Coordinates of C-alpha atoms and ligand atoms in Angstrom, one line a residue:
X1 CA 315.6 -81.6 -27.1
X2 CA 319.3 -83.1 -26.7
X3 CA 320.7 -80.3 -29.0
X4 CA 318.9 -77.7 -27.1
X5 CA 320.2 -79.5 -23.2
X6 CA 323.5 -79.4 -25.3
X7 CA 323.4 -75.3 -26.3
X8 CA 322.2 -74.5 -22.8
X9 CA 325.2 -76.2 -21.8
X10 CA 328.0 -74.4 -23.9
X11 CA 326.0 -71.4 -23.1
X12 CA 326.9 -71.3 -19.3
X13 CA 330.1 -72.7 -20.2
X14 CA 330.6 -69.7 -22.1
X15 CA 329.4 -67.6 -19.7
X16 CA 331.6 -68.7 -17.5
X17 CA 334.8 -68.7 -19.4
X18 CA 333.7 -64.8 -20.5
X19 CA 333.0 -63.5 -16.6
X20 CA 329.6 -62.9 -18.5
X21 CA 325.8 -62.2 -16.7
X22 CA 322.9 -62.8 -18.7
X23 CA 320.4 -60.5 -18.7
X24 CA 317.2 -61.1 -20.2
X25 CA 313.8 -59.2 -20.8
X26 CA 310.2 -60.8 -19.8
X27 CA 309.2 -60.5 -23.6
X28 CA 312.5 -63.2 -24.1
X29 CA 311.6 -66.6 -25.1
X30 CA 311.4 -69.2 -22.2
X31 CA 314.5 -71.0 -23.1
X32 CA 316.9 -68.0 -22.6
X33 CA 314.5 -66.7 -19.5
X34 CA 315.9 -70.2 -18.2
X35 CA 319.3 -69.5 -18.4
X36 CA 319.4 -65.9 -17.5
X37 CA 320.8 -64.5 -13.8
X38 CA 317.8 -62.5 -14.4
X39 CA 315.1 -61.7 -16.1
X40 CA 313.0 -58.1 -15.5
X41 CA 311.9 -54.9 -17.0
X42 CA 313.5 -51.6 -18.5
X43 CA 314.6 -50.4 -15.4
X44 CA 315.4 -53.4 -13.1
X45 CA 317.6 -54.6 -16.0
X46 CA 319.6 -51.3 -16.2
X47 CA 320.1 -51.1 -12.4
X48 CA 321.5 -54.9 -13.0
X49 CA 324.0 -53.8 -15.7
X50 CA 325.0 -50.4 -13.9
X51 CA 326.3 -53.0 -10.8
X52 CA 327.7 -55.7 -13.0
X53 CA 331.6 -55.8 -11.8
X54 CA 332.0 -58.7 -14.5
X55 CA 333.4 -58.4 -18.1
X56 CA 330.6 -58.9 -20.5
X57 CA 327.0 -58.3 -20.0
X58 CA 325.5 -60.5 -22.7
X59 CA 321.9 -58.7 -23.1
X60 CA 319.2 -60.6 -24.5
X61 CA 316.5 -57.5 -25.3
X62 CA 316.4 -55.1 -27.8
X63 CA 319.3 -52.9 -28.8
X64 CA 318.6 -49.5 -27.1
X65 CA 318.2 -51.5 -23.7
X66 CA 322.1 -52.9 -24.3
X67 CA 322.9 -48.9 -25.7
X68 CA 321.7 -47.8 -22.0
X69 CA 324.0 -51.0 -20.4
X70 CA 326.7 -49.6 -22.1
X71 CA 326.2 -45.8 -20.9
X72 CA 325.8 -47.1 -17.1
X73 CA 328.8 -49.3 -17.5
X74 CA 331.1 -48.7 -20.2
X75 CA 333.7 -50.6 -18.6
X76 CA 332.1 -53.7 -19.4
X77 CA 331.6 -55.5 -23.2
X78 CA 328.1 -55.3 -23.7
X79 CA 327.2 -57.9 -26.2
X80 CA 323.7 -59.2 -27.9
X81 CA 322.1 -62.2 -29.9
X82 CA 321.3 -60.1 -32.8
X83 CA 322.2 -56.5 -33.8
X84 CA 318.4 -56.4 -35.7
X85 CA 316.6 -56.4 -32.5
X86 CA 315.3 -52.7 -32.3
X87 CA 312.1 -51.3 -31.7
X88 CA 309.3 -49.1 -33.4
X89 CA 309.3 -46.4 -30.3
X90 CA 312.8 -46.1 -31.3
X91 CA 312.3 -46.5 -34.9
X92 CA 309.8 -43.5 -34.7
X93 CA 311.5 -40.9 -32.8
X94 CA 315.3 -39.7 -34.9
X95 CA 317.3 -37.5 -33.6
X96 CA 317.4 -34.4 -35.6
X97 CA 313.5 -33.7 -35.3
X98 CA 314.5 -33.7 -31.9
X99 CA 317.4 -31.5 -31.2
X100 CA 315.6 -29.0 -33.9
X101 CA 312.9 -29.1 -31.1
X102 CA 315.5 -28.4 -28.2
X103 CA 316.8 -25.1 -30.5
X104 CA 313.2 -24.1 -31.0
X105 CA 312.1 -24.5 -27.0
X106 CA 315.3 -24.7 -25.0
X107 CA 313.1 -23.5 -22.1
X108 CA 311.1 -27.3 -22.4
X109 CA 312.1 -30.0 -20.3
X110 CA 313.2 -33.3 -22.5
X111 CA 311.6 -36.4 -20.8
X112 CA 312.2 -39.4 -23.0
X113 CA 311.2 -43.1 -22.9
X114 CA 313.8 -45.6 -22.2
X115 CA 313.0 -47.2 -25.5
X116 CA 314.9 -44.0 -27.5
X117 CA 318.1 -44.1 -29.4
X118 CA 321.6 -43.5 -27.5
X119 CA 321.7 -39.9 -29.5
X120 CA 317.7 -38.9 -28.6
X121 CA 318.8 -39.6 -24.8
X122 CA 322.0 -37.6 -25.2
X123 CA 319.4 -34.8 -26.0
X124 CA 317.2 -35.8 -23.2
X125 CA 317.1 -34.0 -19.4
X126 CA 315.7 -37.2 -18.0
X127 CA 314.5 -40.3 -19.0
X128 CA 312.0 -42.5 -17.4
X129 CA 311.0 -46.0 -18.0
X130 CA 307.2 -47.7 -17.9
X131 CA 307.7 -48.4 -14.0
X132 CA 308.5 -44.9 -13.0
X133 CA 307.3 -42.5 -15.9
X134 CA 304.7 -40.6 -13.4
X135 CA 306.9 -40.2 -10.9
X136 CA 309.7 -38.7 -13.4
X137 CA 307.5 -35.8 -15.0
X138 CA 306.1 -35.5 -11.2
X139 CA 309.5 -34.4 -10.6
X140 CA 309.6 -31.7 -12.8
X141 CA 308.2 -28.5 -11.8
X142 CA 304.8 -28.0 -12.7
X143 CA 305.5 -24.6 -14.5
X144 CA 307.7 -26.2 -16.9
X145 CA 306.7 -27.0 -20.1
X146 CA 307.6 -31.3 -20.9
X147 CA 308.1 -32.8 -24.5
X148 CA 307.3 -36.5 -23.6
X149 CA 309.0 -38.7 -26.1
X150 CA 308.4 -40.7 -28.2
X151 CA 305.5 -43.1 -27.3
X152 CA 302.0 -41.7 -27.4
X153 CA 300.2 -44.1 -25.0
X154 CA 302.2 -44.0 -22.1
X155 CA 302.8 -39.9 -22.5
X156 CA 298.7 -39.5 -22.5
X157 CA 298.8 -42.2 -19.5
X158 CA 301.3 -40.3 -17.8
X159 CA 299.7 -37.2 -18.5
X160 CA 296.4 -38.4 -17.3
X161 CA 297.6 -39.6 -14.1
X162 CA 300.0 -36.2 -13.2
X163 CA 297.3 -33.9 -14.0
X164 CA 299.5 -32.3 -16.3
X165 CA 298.1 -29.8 -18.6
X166 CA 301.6 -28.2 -20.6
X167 CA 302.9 -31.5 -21.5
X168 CA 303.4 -32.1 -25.2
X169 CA 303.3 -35.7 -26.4
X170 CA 305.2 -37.0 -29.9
X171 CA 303.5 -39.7 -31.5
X172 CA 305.5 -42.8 -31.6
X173 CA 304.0 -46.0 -31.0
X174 CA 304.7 -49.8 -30.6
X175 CA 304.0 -52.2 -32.5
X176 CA 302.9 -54.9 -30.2
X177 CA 300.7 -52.7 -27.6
X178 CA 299.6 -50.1 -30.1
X179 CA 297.2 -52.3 -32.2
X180 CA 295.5 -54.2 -28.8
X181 CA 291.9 -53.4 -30.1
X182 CA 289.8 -52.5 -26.5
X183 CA 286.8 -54.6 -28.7
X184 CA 288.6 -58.3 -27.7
X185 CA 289.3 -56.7 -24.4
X186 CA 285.7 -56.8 -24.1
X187 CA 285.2 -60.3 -26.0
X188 CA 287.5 -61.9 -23.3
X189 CA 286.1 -60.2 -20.3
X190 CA 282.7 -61.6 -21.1
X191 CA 284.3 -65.3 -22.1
X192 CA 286.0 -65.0 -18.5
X193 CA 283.6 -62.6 -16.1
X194 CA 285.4 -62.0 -12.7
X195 CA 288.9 -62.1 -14.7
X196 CA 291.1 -59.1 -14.3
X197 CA 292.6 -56.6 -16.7
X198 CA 295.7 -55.8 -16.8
X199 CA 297.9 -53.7 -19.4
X200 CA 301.1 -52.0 -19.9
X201 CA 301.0 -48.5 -20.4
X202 CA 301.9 -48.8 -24.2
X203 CA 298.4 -49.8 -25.0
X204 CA 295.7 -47.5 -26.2
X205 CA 293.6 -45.5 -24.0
X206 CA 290.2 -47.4 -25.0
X207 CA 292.6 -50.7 -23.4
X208 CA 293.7 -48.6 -20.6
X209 CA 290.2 -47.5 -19.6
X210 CA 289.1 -51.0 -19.1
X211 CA 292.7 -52.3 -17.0
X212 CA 292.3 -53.0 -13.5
X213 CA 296.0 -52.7 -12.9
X214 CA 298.7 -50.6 -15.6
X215 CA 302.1 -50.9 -14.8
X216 CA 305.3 -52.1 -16.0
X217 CA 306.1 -55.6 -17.0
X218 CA 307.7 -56.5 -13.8
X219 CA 305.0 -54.9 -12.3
X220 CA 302.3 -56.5 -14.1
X221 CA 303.4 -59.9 -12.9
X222 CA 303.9 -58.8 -9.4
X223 CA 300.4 -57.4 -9.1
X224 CA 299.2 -60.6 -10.8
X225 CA 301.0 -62.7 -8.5
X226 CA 299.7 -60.5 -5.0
X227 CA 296.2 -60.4 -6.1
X228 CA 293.7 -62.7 -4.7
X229 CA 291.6 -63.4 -7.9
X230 CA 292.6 -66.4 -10.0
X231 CA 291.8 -65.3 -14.1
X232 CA 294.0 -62.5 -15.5
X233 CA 293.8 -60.6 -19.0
X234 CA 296.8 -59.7 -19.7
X235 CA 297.5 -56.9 -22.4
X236 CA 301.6 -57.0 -23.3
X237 CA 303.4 -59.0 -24.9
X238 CA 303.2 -62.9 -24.5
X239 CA 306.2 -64.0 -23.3
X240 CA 305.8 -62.5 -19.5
X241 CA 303.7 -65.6 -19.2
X242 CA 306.9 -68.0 -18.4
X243 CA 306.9 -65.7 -15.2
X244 CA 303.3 -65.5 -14.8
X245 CA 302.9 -69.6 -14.6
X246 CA 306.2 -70.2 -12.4
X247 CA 305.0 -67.3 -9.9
X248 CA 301.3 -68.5 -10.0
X249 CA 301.1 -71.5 -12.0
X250 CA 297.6 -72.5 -9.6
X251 CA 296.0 -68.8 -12.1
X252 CA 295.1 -68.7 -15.4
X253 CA 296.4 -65.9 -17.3
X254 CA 294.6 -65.0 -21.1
X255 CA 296.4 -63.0 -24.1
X256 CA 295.2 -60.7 -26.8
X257 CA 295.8 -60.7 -29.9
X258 CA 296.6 -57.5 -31.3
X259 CA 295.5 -55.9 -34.9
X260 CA 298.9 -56.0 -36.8
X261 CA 300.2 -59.9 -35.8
X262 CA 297.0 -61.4 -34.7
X263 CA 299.5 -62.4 -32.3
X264 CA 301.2 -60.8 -29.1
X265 CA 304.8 -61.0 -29.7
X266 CA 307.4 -58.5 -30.2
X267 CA 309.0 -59.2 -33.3
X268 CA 312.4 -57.7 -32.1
X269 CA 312.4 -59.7 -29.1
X270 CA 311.6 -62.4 -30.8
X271 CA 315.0 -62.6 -33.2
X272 CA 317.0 -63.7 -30.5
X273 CA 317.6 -67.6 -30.3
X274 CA 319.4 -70.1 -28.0
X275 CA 321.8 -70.1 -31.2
X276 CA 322.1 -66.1 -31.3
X277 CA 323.4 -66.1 -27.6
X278 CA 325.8 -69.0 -27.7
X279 CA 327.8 -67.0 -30.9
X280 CA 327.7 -63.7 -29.2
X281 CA 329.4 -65.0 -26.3
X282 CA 332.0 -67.2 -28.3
X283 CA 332.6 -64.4 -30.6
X284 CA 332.0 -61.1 -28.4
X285 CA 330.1 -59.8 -31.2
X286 CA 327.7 -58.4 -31.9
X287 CA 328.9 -55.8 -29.7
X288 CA 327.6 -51.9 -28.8
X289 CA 330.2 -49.6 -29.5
X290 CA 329.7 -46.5 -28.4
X291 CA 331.5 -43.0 -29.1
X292 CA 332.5 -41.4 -25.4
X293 CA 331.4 -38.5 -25.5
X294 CA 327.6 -39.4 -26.9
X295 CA 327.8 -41.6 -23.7
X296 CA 329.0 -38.9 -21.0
X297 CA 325.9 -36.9 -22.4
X298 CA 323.6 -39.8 -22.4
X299 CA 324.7 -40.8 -19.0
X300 CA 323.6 -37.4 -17.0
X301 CA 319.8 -38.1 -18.0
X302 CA 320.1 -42.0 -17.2
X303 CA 321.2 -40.9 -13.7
X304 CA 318.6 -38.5 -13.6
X305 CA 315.7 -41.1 -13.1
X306 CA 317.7 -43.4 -11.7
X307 CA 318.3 -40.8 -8.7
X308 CA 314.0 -39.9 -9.1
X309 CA 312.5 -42.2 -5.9
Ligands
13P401 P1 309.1 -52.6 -19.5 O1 310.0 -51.6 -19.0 O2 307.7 -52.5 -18.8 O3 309.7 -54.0 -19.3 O4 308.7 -52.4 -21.0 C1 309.6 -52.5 -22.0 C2 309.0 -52.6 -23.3 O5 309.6 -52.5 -24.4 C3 307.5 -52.7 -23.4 O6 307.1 -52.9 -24.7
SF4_402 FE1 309.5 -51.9 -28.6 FE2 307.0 -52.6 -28.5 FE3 308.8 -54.5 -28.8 FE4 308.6 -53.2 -26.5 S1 307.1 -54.6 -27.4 S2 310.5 -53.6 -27.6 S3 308.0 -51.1 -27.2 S4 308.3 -52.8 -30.3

């Protein structure tokens, strides 16, 4: 307990000393949700680092969320806990399959998931995060043919909830929300009748079907949070319960395990420590490094959706 008051310290200290902001993702553990200026999803977090007027944005996510800190402000060092911290979206989806697909149909329209590589973006027209997906491809005009990329939930969500019939879908998937079985959905509604569902749109469409609420991560916990009833099941990943309990600790919030853990944690998100994020910001590394001119074309679909209302 003393060593971890004592890290917390040199952390701020640190953060201090390096004009630094801490960003930090809802699927971070609580300690570093603690000590973050802020804590959010995909897209609240990149807003945060596109206005940062600091020096070093310290981001404690995964690696293509400090890739896209870097591309809205590559003025700034843009440093994380561990370099390892990707993501099987990303993992799933490399570039050259994709820019083979862009010579094929250069009459498509590109829509990709946040959670893509720097290059798969730089061959992206727009890109669109969990909060704002629908409206994205809503934006496009319905004649167009879209290749969603790269996760296969949220592109059959999306495509669902547009109406959307010449939408093509790759089939990437996440680790965490792809192996949420809709069977203990079921289990835990029947242990807690009057509980509601909710789910991010990663999940499977058997999980989906039975959500009361699907939205982003941000905007799981403020529907949580608004609504009157007191149980939640909540199908992401466990650590946006820190939030949950501070914003309604008087509710009682339940987590699924999924089929590949047995658990609900992101094991990216999980690799960052207290530790990690004291080093990064005495040492400045590890550090994304980015080529210009992979950022200038990365940039132009980033600014896309961030201009979509
Ligand atoms: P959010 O944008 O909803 O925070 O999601 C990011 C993510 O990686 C979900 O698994
Ligand atoms: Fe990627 Fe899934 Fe982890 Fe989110 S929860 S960062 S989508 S592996």
């Amino acid at each position: 307990m003393l060593a971890t008051t004592t890290l917390a310290e040199e952390i701020l200290e640190l953060k201090q000393e390096r004009k630094a902001i801490l960003l930090a993702h809802h699927y971070q553990e609580p300690e570093i949700q603690e000590l973050a200026d802020w804590v959010g999803d995909s897209l609240e977090l990149a807003r945060k680092a596109r206005d940062f007027a600091g020096d070093v944005i310290a981001f404690c996510g995964v690696w293509f969320m400090a890739e896209t800190a870097k591309v809205l402000n590559p003025n700034r060092i843009v440093v994380v806990p561990d370099r390892a911290a990707s993501c099987s979206l990303v993992d799933s989806c490399p570039v050259e399959p994709v820019r083979a697909y862009r010579r094929r149909y250069p009459g498509h329209v590109i829509v990709s998931y946040i959670n893509t590589s720097v290059e798969v973006k730089a061959e992206s027209d727009i890109l669109c995060t969990s909060r704002n997906a629908v409206q994205v491809v809503n934006s496009i005009p319905r004649e167009k043919t879209v290749l969603f990329l790269p996760d296969r939930n949220l592109g059959g969500y999306v495509q669902q909830q547009t109406g959307r019939e010449n939408m093509k879908i790759w089939q990437g998937t996440c680790v965490v929300h792809a192996t949420f079985p809709a069977r203990r959905v079921a289990e835990a509604r029947d242990a807690h009748p009057g509980a509601k569902v909710v789910a991010h749109p990663e999940c499977p469409p058997p999980v989906l079907a039975l959500a009361d609420f699907v939205g982003s991560t941000s905007a799981i916990i403020e529907w949580c949070v608004k609504n009157p009833a007191r149980e939640f099941i909540v199908m992401t990943e466990s650590g946006i319960n820190h939030s949950l309990k501070k914003l309604a600790p008087e509710k009682q919030f339940y987590f699924v395990a999924n089929e590949n853990c047995n658990c609900s944690e992101c094991p990216f998100m999980k690799l960052n420590t207290l530790e990690k994020l004291r080093d990064c910001l005495r040492d400045l590394e590890p550090r994304v490094n980015l080529q210009a001119d992979l950022m200038r074309r990365a940039l132009v679909p980033l600014e896309r959706m961030l201009a979509v209302k």
